[in-house]
mmCIF file of C-alpha atoms in Angstrom:
data_model
loop_
_atom_site.group_PDB
_atom_site.id
_atom_site.type_symbol
_atom_site.label_atom_id
_atom_site.label_comp_id
_atom_site.label_asym_id
_atom_site.label_seq_id
_atom_site.Cartn_x
_atom_site.Cartn_y
_atom_site.Cartn_z
ATOM 1 C CA MET A 1 -13.471 -52.945 24.332
ATOM 2 C CA LYS A 2 -16.204 -51.436 22.084
ATOM 3 C CA LYS A 3 -16.525 -48.498 24.393
ATOM 4 C CA LEU A 4 -12.857 -47.856 23.963
ATOM 5 C CA LEU A 5 -13.255 -48.136 20.203
ATOM 6 C CA TRP A 6 -16.152 -45.757 20.204
ATOM 7 C CA ILE A 7 -14.629 -43.316 22.152
ATOM 8 C CA SER A 8 -11.240 -43.368 19.888
ATOM 9 C CA CYS A 9 -13.582 -42.870 16.761
ATOM 10 C CA LEU A 10 -15.341 -40.074 18.471
ATOM 11 C CA CYS A 11 -11.901 -38.660 19.201
ATOM 12 C CA LEU A 12 -10.611 -39.020 15.756
ATOM 13 C CA ALA A 13 -13.807 -37.397 14.152
ATOM 14 C CA MET A 14 -13.593 -34.520 16.522
ATOM 15 C CA ALA A 15 -9.598 -33.940 15.428
ATOM 16 C CA LEU A 16 -10.758 -34.223 11.928
ATOM 17 C CA PHE A 17 -13.619 -31.560 12.268
ATOM 18 C CA VAL A 18 -11.172 -29.183 13.950
ATOM 19 C CA SER A 19 -8.364 -29.802 11.140
ATOM 20 C CA PHE A 20 -10.997 -29.292 8.473
ATOM 21 C CA LYS A 21 -12.791 -26.382 9.876
ATOM 22 C CA PRO A 22 -13.176 -24.000 6.989
ATOM 23 C CA ARG A 23 -10.638 -20.960 6.686
ATOM 24 C CA TYR A 24 -11.967 -17.729 5.418
ATOM 25 C CA THR A 25 -10.144 -15.348 2.941
ATOM 26 C CA ILE A 26 -9.927 -11.601 3.165
ATOM 27 C CA SER A 27 -8.416 -9.266 0.537
ATOM 28 C CA LEU A 28 -7.179 -5.730 0.273
ATOM 29 C CA LEU A 29 -6.311 -3.528 -2.651
ATOM 30 C CA GLN A 30 -3.944 -0.573 -2.087
ATOM 31 C CA PHE A 31 -4.542 1.949 -4.945
ATOM 32 C CA ASN A 32 -3.010 5.245 -5.231
ATOM 33 C CA ILE A 33 -5.380 6.959 -7.729
ATOM 34 C CA TRP A 34 -3.444 10.035 -8.797
ATOM 35 C CA GLN A 35 -5.724 13.076 -8.011
ATOM 36 C CA GLU A 36 -8.902 11.045 -8.138
ATOM 37 C CA GLY A 37 -7.921 9.825 -11.670
ATOM 38 C CA THR A 38 -8.245 13.126 -12.927
ATOM 39 C CA VAL A 39 -4.828 13.305 -14.431
ATOM 40 C CA VAL A 40 -6.079 10.702 -17.094
ATOM 41 C CA SER A 41 -8.887 11.127 -19.366
ATOM 42 C CA GLY A 42 -11.656 9.187 -18.217
ATOM 43 C CA GLY A 43 -9.600 8.177 -14.862
ATOM 44 C CA PHE A 44 -12.573 8.115 -12.554
ATOM 45 C CA ASP A 45 -14.477 5.439 -14.632
ATOM 46 C CA THR A 46 -11.378 3.485 -14.974
ATOM 47 C CA VAL A 47 -10.427 3.691 -11.309
ATOM 48 C CA ALA A 48 -14.179 2.053 -10.518
ATOM 49 C CA ASP A 49 -13.420 -0.285 -13.328
ATOM 50 C CA GLU A 50 -10.299 -1.503 -11.721
ATOM 51 C CA ILE A 51 -11.678 -1.766 -8.243
ATOM 52 C CA ALA A 52 -14.518 -3.824 -9.662
ATOM 53 C CA LYS A 53 -12.211 -6.151 -11.347
ATOM 54 C CA ALA A 54 -9.939 -6.602 -8.380
ATOM 55 C CA ASP A 55 -13.122 -7.039 -6.056
ATOM 56 C CA ALA A 56 -11.357 -6.877 -2.965
ATOM 57 C CA ASP A 57 -12.845 -7.020 0.550
ATOM 58 C CA PHE A 58 -10.978 -3.658 1.528
ATOM 59 C CA VAL A 59 -9.562 -0.904 -0.703
ATOM 60 C CA THR A 60 -7.242 1.647 0.750
ATOM 61 C CA LEU A 61 -7.090 4.807 -1.376
ATOM 62 C CA SER A 62 -4.446 7.410 -1.835
ATOM 63 C CA GLU A 63 -5.035 10.976 -3.220
ATOM 64 C CA VAL A 64 -8.726 11.727 -2.415
ATOM 65 C CA ARG A 65 -9.136 15.347 -2.890
ATOM 66 C CA ASN A 66 -13.059 15.865 -2.885
ATOM 67 C CA TYR A 67 -12.526 18.330 -5.632
ATOM 68 C CA LYS A 68 -15.200 21.050 -6.033
ATOM 69 C CA ASP A 69 -16.720 20.004 -2.558
ATOM 70 C CA THR A 70 -17.496 16.705 -3.705
ATOM 71 C CA ARG A 71 -17.362 13.571 -1.767
ATOM 72 C CA PHE A 72 -14.989 11.214 -3.647
ATOM 73 C CA CYS A 73 -15.694 8.049 -1.579
ATOM 74 C CA ASP A 74 -19.529 8.482 -1.960
ATOM 75 C CA ARG A 75 -19.141 9.126 -5.788
ATOM 76 C CA ILE A 76 -16.946 5.860 -6.282
ATOM 77 C CA VAL A 77 -19.338 3.720 -4.037
ATOM 78 C CA GLU A 78 -22.329 4.881 -6.124
ATOM 79 C CA LYS A 79 -20.263 4.422 -9.435
ATOM 80 C CA LEU A 80 -19.277 0.708 -8.025
ATOM 81 C CA ARG A 81 -22.938 0.120 -7.114
ATOM 82 C CA GLU A 82 -23.894 0.614 -10.854
ATOM 83 C CA LYS A 83 -21.459 -2.102 -11.569
ATOM 84 C CA GLY A 84 -23.161 -4.518 -9.389
ATOM 85 C CA LYS A 85 -20.529 -4.165 -6.345
ATOM 86 C CA THR A 86 -21.641 -3.099 -2.899
ATOM 87 C CA TYR A 87 -19.050 -1.107 -0.690
ATOM 88 C CA TYR A 88 -19.327 0.991 2.275
ATOM 89 C CA SER A 89 -17.217 4.148 2.956
ATOM 90 C CA PHE A 90 -17.134 7.434 5.171
ATOM 91 C CA TYR A 91 -16.070 10.924 4.367
ATOM 92 C CA SER A 92 -12.181 11.339 4.313
ATOM 93 C CA ASN A 93 -9.761 13.800 2.800
ATOM 94 C CA ASP A 94 -6.398 12.778 1.030
ATOM 95 C CA SER A 95 -6.718 8.813 1.803
ATOM 96 C CA GLY A 96 -9.580 6.759 1.986
ATOM 97 C CA ILE A 97 -11.289 3.209 2.738
ATOM 98 C CA LEU A 98 -13.991 1.178 0.726
ATOM 99 C CA SER A 99 -15.081 -2.045 2.490
ATOM 100 C CA LYS A 100 -17.600 -4.706 1.471
ATOM 101 C CA TYR A 101 -18.484 -4.858 5.146
ATOM 102 C CA PRO A 102 -20.490 -2.538 7.079
ATOM 103 C CA ILE A 103 -18.505 0.019 8.827
ATOM 104 C CA LYS A 104 -18.903 -0.448 12.422
ATOM 105 C CA GLU A 105 -16.991 2.622 13.399
ATOM 106 C CA SER A 106 -14.491 5.181 11.682
ATOM 107 C CA SER A 107 -11.725 7.499 12.981
ATOM 108 C CA THR A 108 -9.232 9.861 11.849
ATOM 109 C CA VAL A 109 -5.914 8.744 13.066
ATOM 110 C CA TYR A 110 -3.713 11.337 11.594
ATOM 111 C CA PRO A 111 -5.562 14.352 10.004
ATOM 112 C CA LEU A 112 -4.549 16.081 6.842
ATOM 113 C CA LYS A 113 -2.853 19.389 7.555
ATOM 114 C CA ASN A 114 -0.863 21.440 4.928
ATOM 115 C CA ASP A 115 -0.936 18.465 2.730
ATOM 116 C CA GLN A 116 1.276 16.608 4.807
ATOM 117 C CA GLY A 117 -0.435 13.032 4.941
ATOM 118 C CA SER A 118 -3.477 11.324 6.552
ATOM 119 C CA ILE A 119 -4.413 8.203 8.241
ATOM 120 C CA TYR A 120 -7.959 6.986 8.694
ATOM 121 C CA LYS A 121 -9.271 3.713 10.288
ATOM 122 C CA ALA A 122 -12.290 1.758 9.783
ATOM 123 C CA VAL A 123 -13.330 -1.281 12.217
ATOM 124 C CA VAL A 124 -15.542 -4.068 10.504
ATOM 125 C CA ASP A 125 -16.968 -7.334 11.579
ATOM 126 C CA VAL A 126 -16.001 -10.089 9.066
ATOM 127 C CA ASN A 127 -17.521 -13.579 9.839
ATOM 128 C CA GLY A 128 -17.485 -12.644 13.743
ATOM 129 C CA ARG A 129 -14.150 -11.400 13.826
ATOM 130 C CA GLU A 130 -13.248 -7.730 13.958
ATOM 131 C CA PHE A 131 -10.737 -6.141 11.698
ATOM 132 C CA ALA A 132 -9.045 -2.717 12.112
ATOM 133 C CA VAL A 133 -8.451 -1.430 8.327
ATOM 134 C CA TYR A 134 -6.117 1.740 8.126
ATOM 135 C CA THR A 135 -5.435 3.661 5.117
ATOM 136 C CA ALA A 136 -2.265 5.820 4.997
ATOM 137 C CA HIS A 137 -1.006 8.491 2.521
ATOM 138 C CA LEU A 138 2.025 10.004 4.179
ATOM 139 C CA ASP A 139 3.730 13.342 3.643
ATOM 140 C CA TYR A 140 5.067 13.739 0.082
ATOM 141 C CA ARG A 141 7.847 16.409 0.695
ATOM 142 C CA HIS A 142 11.300 15.774 1.844
ATOM 143 C CA CYS A 143 11.290 12.585 -0.028
ATOM 144 C CA ALA A 144 14.843 11.820 0.792
ATOM 145 C CA SER A 145 15.267 8.824 -1.505
ATOM 146 C CA TYR A 146 15.883 11.574 -4.338
ATOM 147 C CA LEU A 147 19.084 13.179 -2.792
ATOM 148 C CA PRO A 148 21.379 9.977 -3.460
ATOM 149 C CA ARG A 149 20.113 10.467 -6.890
ATOM 150 C CA GLY A 150 21.007 14.267 -7.269
ATOM 151 C CA TYR A 151 17.560 15.617 -6.812
ATOM 152 C CA SER A 152 15.590 17.480 -4.120
ATOM 153 C CA GLY A 153 12.822 15.477 -2.731
ATOM 154 C CA THR A 154 10.837 18.703 -1.963
ATOM 155 C CA ASP A 155 10.942 20.639 -5.101
ATOM 156 C CA TRP A 156 12.625 18.144 -7.506
ATOM 157 C CA HIS A 157 15.262 20.481 -8.548
ATOM 158 C CA ARG A 158 18.675 19.017 -9.584
ATOM 159 C CA LEU A 159 21.278 19.275 -6.873
ATOM 160 C CA PRO A 160 24.813 20.122 -7.586
ATOM 161 C CA GLU A 161 25.961 16.705 -6.695
ATOM 162 C CA ALA A 162 24.321 13.585 -5.136
ATOM 163 C CA VAL A 163 24.109 13.137 -1.370
ATOM 164 C CA LYS A 164 25.959 10.039 -0.242
ATOM 165 C CA ASP A 165 25.915 10.665 3.541
ATOM 166 C CA VAL A 166 23.337 8.228 5.076
ATOM 167 C CA ASP A 167 22.814 10.791 8.104
ATOM 168 C CA ALA A 168 22.213 13.531 5.930
ATOM 169 C CA VAL A 169 19.657 11.563 3.958
ATOM 170 C CA LEU A 170 17.728 10.474 7.132
ATOM 171 C CA LYS A 171 17.991 14.157 8.492
ATOM 172 C CA ASP A 172 15.942 15.400 5.540
ATOM 173 C CA ASN A 173 13.957 12.309 5.858
ATOM 174 C CA ARG A 174 12.892 13.327 9.426
ATOM 175 C CA ASP A 175 11.924 16.907 8.496
ATOM 176 C CA SER A 176 8.813 15.463 6.839
ATOM 177 C CA GLN A 177 5.520 14.198 8.987
ATOM 178 C CA ARG A 178 5.968 10.563 7.908
ATOM 179 C CA SER A 179 7.456 9.237 11.420
ATOM 180 C CA ILE A 180 5.019 11.347 13.265
ATOM 181 C CA ALA A 181 2.008 10.075 11.317
ATOM 182 C CA ILE A 182 3.167 6.416 11.587
ATOM 183 C CA ALA A 183 3.764 6.724 15.492
ATOM 184 C CA LYS A 184 0.038 7.719 15.729
ATOM 185 C CA PHE A 185 -0.842 4.716 13.678
ATOM 186 C CA LEU A 186 1.209 2.459 16.108
ATOM 187 C CA GLU A 187 -0.410 3.952 19.088
ATOM 188 C CA GLU A 188 -3.935 3.332 17.745
ATOM 189 C CA ALA A 189 -3.250 -0.090 16.444
ATOM 190 C CA ALA A 190 -1.567 -1.333 19.755
ATOM 191 C CA LYS A 191 -5.410 -0.689 21.082
ATOM 192 C CA ASP A 192 -6.704 -2.711 18.405
ATOM 193 C CA LYS A 193 -4.391 -5.679 19.032
ATOM 194 C CA ALA A 194 -5.253 -5.509 22.718
ATOM 195 C CA MET A 195 -8.983 -5.728 21.713
ATOM 196 C CA GLY A 196 -8.063 -8.644 19.639
ATOM 197 C CA ARG A 197 -8.701 -7.145 16.307
ATOM 198 C CA ILE A 198 -6.990 -8.238 12.992
ATOM 199 C CA VAL A 199 -4.811 -5.139 11.740
ATOM 200 C CA LEU A 200 -4.346 -4.134 8.152
ATOM 201 C CA LEU A 201 -2.693 -1.139 6.762
ATOM 202 C CA GLY A 202 -2.526 -0.128 3.114
ATOM 203 C CA GLY A 203 -0.913 2.932 1.949
ATOM 204 C CA ASP A 204 1.403 4.920 -0.260
ATOM 205 C CA PHE A 205 4.250 5.862 2.427
ATOM 206 C CA ASN A 206 6.334 8.080 -0.050
ATOM 207 C CA GLU A 207 9.120 6.723 1.445
ATOM 208 C CA PRO A 208 11.246 3.823 0.641
ATOM 209 C CA SER A 209 11.708 0.509 2.856
ATOM 210 C CA HIS A 210 14.820 -0.560 4.937
ATOM 211 C CA LEU A 211 14.331 -3.800 3.285
ATOM 212 C CA ASP A 212 15.146 -2.374 -0.307
ATOM 213 C CA TRP A 213 18.083 -0.267 0.403
ATOM 214 C CA THR A 214 20.439 -3.123 1.482
ATOM 215 C CA GLU A 215 23.891 -4.057 0.789
ATOM 216 C CA SER A 216 22.625 -6.316 -2.028
ATOM 217 C CA THR A 217 21.014 -3.109 -3.870
ATOM 218 C CA ALA A 218 23.719 -0.541 -2.802
ATOM 219 C CA ARG A 219 24.821 -0.358 -6.320
ATOM 220 C CA LEU A 220 21.677 -0.844 -7.951
ATOM 221 C CA PHE A 221 18.757 1.589 -8.834
ATOM 222 C CA ASP A 222 21.139 4.582 -8.453
ATOM 223 C CA HIS A 223 21.135 3.874 -4.673
ATOM 224 C CA ASN A 224 24.842 5.427 -4.994
ATOM 225 C CA GLY A 225 26.299 2.672 -2.581
ATOM 226 C CA LEU A 226 24.076 3.743 0.479
ATOM 227 C CA VAL A 227 22.345 1.147 2.874
ATOM 228 C CA ILE A 228 19.549 3.214 4.467
ATOM 229 C CA PRO A 229 17.416 2.174 7.488
ATOM 230 C CA TRP A 230 14.404 4.114 6.330
ATOM 231 C CA ASP A 231 12.250 5.347 9.512
ATOM 232 C CA VAL A 232 8.858 4.363 8.696
ATOM 233 C CA THR A 233 9.352 0.648 7.645
ATOM 234 C CA VAL A 234 11.914 0.235 10.464
ATOM 235 C CA ALA A 235 9.164 1.491 13.083
ATOM 236 C CA LEU A 236 6.703 -0.789 11.594
ATOM 237 C CA GLU A 237 8.886 -3.788 11.837
ATOM 238 C CA LYS A 238 10.077 -2.996 15.420
ATOM 239 C CA ALA A 239 6.183 -2.832 16.342
ATOM 240 C CA GLY A 240 6.110 -6.458 14.913
ATOM 241 C CA PHE A 241 4.152 -5.434 11.709
ATOM 242 C CA MET A 242 4.960 -7.761 8.643
ATOM 243 C CA ASP A 243 5.780 -6.203 5.058
ATOM 244 C CA ALA A 244 3.409 -8.498 3.047
ATOM 245 C CA TYR A 245 5.362 -7.832 -0.135
ATOM 246 C CA ARG A 246 8.661 -8.505 1.373
ATOM 247 C CA GLU A 247 7.334 -11.543 3.225
ATOM 248 C CA LYS A 248 6.215 -13.369 -0.043
ATOM 249 C CA TYR A 249 9.127 -12.053 -2.091
ATOM 250 C CA PRO A 250 12.277 -11.311 0.154
ATOM 251 C CA ASN A 251 14.932 -10.640 -2.651
ATOM 252 C CA PRO A 252 14.886 -6.986 -3.274
ATOM 253 C CA VAL A 253 17.263 -7.463 -6.452
ATOM 254 C CA THR A 254 14.863 -9.904 -8.335
ATOM 255 C CA HIS A 255 11.773 -8.642 -6.911
ATOM 256 C CA PRO A 256 12.321 -4.924 -6.018
ATOM 257 C CA GLY A 257 8.442 -4.397 -6.001
ATOM 258 C CA PHE A 258 8.663 -1.004 -7.867
ATOM 259 C CA THR A 259 5.271 0.705 -7.375
ATOM 260 C CA PHE A 260 6.185 4.033 -8.983
ATOM 261 C CA PRO A 261 6.729 5.723 -11.399
ATOM 262 C CA THR A 262 5.051 3.485 -13.764
ATOM 263 C CA ASP A 263 4.590 3.818 -17.433
ATOM 264 C CA CYS A 264 1.115 5.576 -17.740
ATOM 265 C CA PRO A 265 0.374 5.288 -21.305
ATOM 266 C CA GLY A 266 -2.114 8.071 -21.334
ATOM 267 C CA VAL A 267 0.232 10.589 -19.933
ATOM 268 C CA PRO A 268 3.219 12.464 -21.463
ATOM 269 C CA LEU A 269 6.778 11.443 -20.434
ATOM 270 C CA GLN A 270 7.597 14.637 -18.567
ATOM 271 C CA LYS A 271 4.752 14.180 -16.132
ATOM 272 C CA LEU A 272 6.177 10.887 -14.958
ATOM 273 C CA ALA A 273 9.590 11.556 -14.822
ATOM 274 C CA TRP A 274 10.339 13.523 -11.604
ATOM 275 C CA SER A 275 14.132 13.097 -11.726
ATOM 276 C CA PRO A 276 14.754 12.886 -15.496
ATOM 277 C CA SER A 277 18.457 11.794 -15.424
ATOM 278 C CA ALA A 278 18.092 9.264 -12.647
ATOM 279 C CA ASP A 279 16.666 5.691 -11.844
ATOM 280 C CA ASP A 280 14.129 6.766 -9.310
ATOM 281 C CA ARG A 281 11.980 3.653 -9.258
ATOM 282 C CA GLU A 282 10.832 2.952 -5.836
ATOM 283 C CA ARG A 283 8.514 0.606 -3.923
ATOM 284 C CA ILE A 284 6.409 3.183 -1.813
ATOM 285 C CA ASP A 285 3.121 1.531 -1.790
ATOM 286 C CA TYR A 286 2.828 -1.395 0.946
ATOM 287 C CA VAL A 287 0.306 -3.613 2.596
ATOM 288 C CA PHE A 288 1.263 -4.388 6.161
ATOM 289 C CA TYR A 289 -0.262 -6.613 8.692
ATOM 290 C CA LEU A 290 0.097 -7.531 12.593
ATOM 291 C CA PRO A 291 0.635 -11.331 12.502
ATOM 292 C CA GLU A 292 -1.134 -13.531 14.638
ATOM 293 C CA GLN A 293 -1.232 -17.526 14.625
ATOM 294 C CA LYS A 294 -4.549 -17.719 12.753
ATOM 295 C CA LEU A 295 -3.740 -15.264 9.985
ATOM 296 C CA SER A 296 -1.499 -15.989 7.033
ATOM 297 C CA LEU A 297 -0.744 -14.186 3.796
ATOM 298 C CA SER A 298 -1.933 -16.407 0.775
ATOM 299 C CA LYS A 299 -0.709 -14.080 -1.996
ATOM 300 C CA ILE A 300 0.069 -10.598 -3.100
ATOM 301 C CA HIS A 301 0.857 -8.933 -6.554
ATOM 302 C CA MET A 302 0.898 -5.726 -8.231
ATOM 303 C CA ILE A 303 -1.727 -4.402 -10.884
ATOM 304 C CA GLY A 304 -0.789 -1.926 -13.518
ATOM 305 C CA PRO A 305 1.567 -1.505 -16.445
ATOM 306 C CA SER A 306 4.573 -4.022 -16.448
ATOM 307 C CA GLY A 307 6.839 -0.958 -17.928
ATOM 308 C CA MET A 308 8.072 1.650 -15.623
ATOM 309 C CA VAL A 309 9.725 5.068 -16.068
ATOM 310 C CA CYS A 310 13.568 5.166 -15.910
ATOM 311 C CA ARG A 311 15.958 8.125 -16.877
ATOM 312 C CA ASN A 312 13.519 9.980 -18.648
ATOM 313 C CA GLN A 313 12.509 6.990 -20.871
ATOM 314 C CA ARG A 314 9.638 4.281 -20.729
ATOM 315 C CA ILE A 315 11.289 0.973 -20.188
ATOM 316 C CA PRO A 316 9.782 -2.598 -20.485
ATOM 317 C CA ALA A 317 9.457 -4.848 -17.398
ATOM 318 C CA ASP A 318 13.077 -5.810 -16.249
ATOM 319 C CA THR A 319 12.376 -7.608 -12.726
ATOM 320 C CA LYS A 320 10.613 -10.929 -11.824
ATOM 321 C CA ASP A 321 7.910 -8.976 -10.082
ATOM 322 C CA PRO A 322 4.449 -10.270 -10.530
ATOM 323 C CA VAL A 323 2.574 -7.644 -12.313
ATOM 324 C CA GLU A 324 -1.219 -8.351 -13.257
ATOM 325 C CA LYS A 325 -2.396 -6.453 -16.372
ATOM 326 C CA PRO A 326 -5.323 -4.005 -15.782
ATOM 327 C CA SER A 327 -8.560 -4.278 -17.353
ATOM 328 C CA ASN A 328 -7.857 -1.187 -19.644
ATOM 329 C CA LEU A 329 -3.988 -0.449 -19.978
ATOM 330 C CA GLN A 330 -4.264 2.390 -22.296
ATOM 331 C CA LYS A 331 -6.439 4.227 -19.647
ATOM 332 C CA TRP A 332 -4.475 3.106 -16.573
ATOM 333 C CA PRO A 333 -5.382 6.004 -14.341
ATOM 334 C CA THR A 334 -2.233 6.554 -12.077
ATOM 335 C CA ASP A 335 1.375 6.701 -12.117
ATOM 336 C CA HIS A 336 1.431 4.092 -9.470
ATOM 337 C CA ARG A 337 0.965 0.276 -9.550
ATOM 338 C CA ALA A 338 -1.696 -0.849 -7.286
ATOM 339 C CA LEU A 339 -1.120 -3.853 -4.739
ATOM 340 C CA TYR A 340 -3.450 -6.688 -4.391
ATOM 341 C CA ALA A 341 -2.966 -8.817 -1.047
ATOM 342 C CA GLU A 342 -5.141 -11.995 0.177
ATOM 343 C CA PHE A 343 -4.941 -13.280 3.582
ATOM 344 C CA ALA A 344 -6.322 -16.725 5.257
ATOM 345 C CA TYR A 345 -7.646 -16.416 8.759
#
């Protein structure tokens, strides 16, 4: 009887040990830095300040330019070191990755050519588990979401009339390199999955989500009645990837998640309003991940100004989206909001 009781207690203790086994957290900051922060006075320093404040394990950067033959990621790593933050990186162009963990390997998944986007990958070991972290800044031309709003998505000239045919919008969208780039990513990510790696993707896609252009939003935000299955996010969803923001906030009416164009206080309005007569607010910055049993999304929010630019005006917040105030609102360095996501694994 005592032996049976001892065995039962041992089994209970083992069960409790397994159930209370500590979980780790990992975080990612997606940050379009608008030409390396050069558009706003003091922007480079502010970019560093915001990265230091967010203190994310990984930072995925958009609009890395390496101006005047400088290496932006090296410079920002050094600036962060001055602030007591240790990050690792590697040379890249157009998009970039910072990691708190030493980078075991890095690669170019989709190289920059003719300024039509890029994707890079870093592989790191986090507490004995390999992560494949990708950064993407996709083609900015043929931004077809402007067509239903009466503007070209390549030169942003006013059109004679708004394009209200879904097929015509998607045809223009597919003239970009975005679908080609994301196909390269999916091919590479499949290899990571086969190797048991956790896969994270942060990026500025320059393309909306099919989860945002729905029946519920067809008469909102100048969608002009259109429901559009945008190519990049559809491809990611079909491949099993989760859109972290839409997972946490599934309602695109109450939580549209607009990341662009934000009300950057230090910049004249004419530099922020790409289609002055339209509501062109859009969610084009994303964090995606490949789900697995031991990985779960803990939280996600935006960082940046609460106000946006709409119809050539600076407007206050009018949605329920969670937006964290930056450390220096007046010197916010970009026309995008950043996106912070945290996971448990």
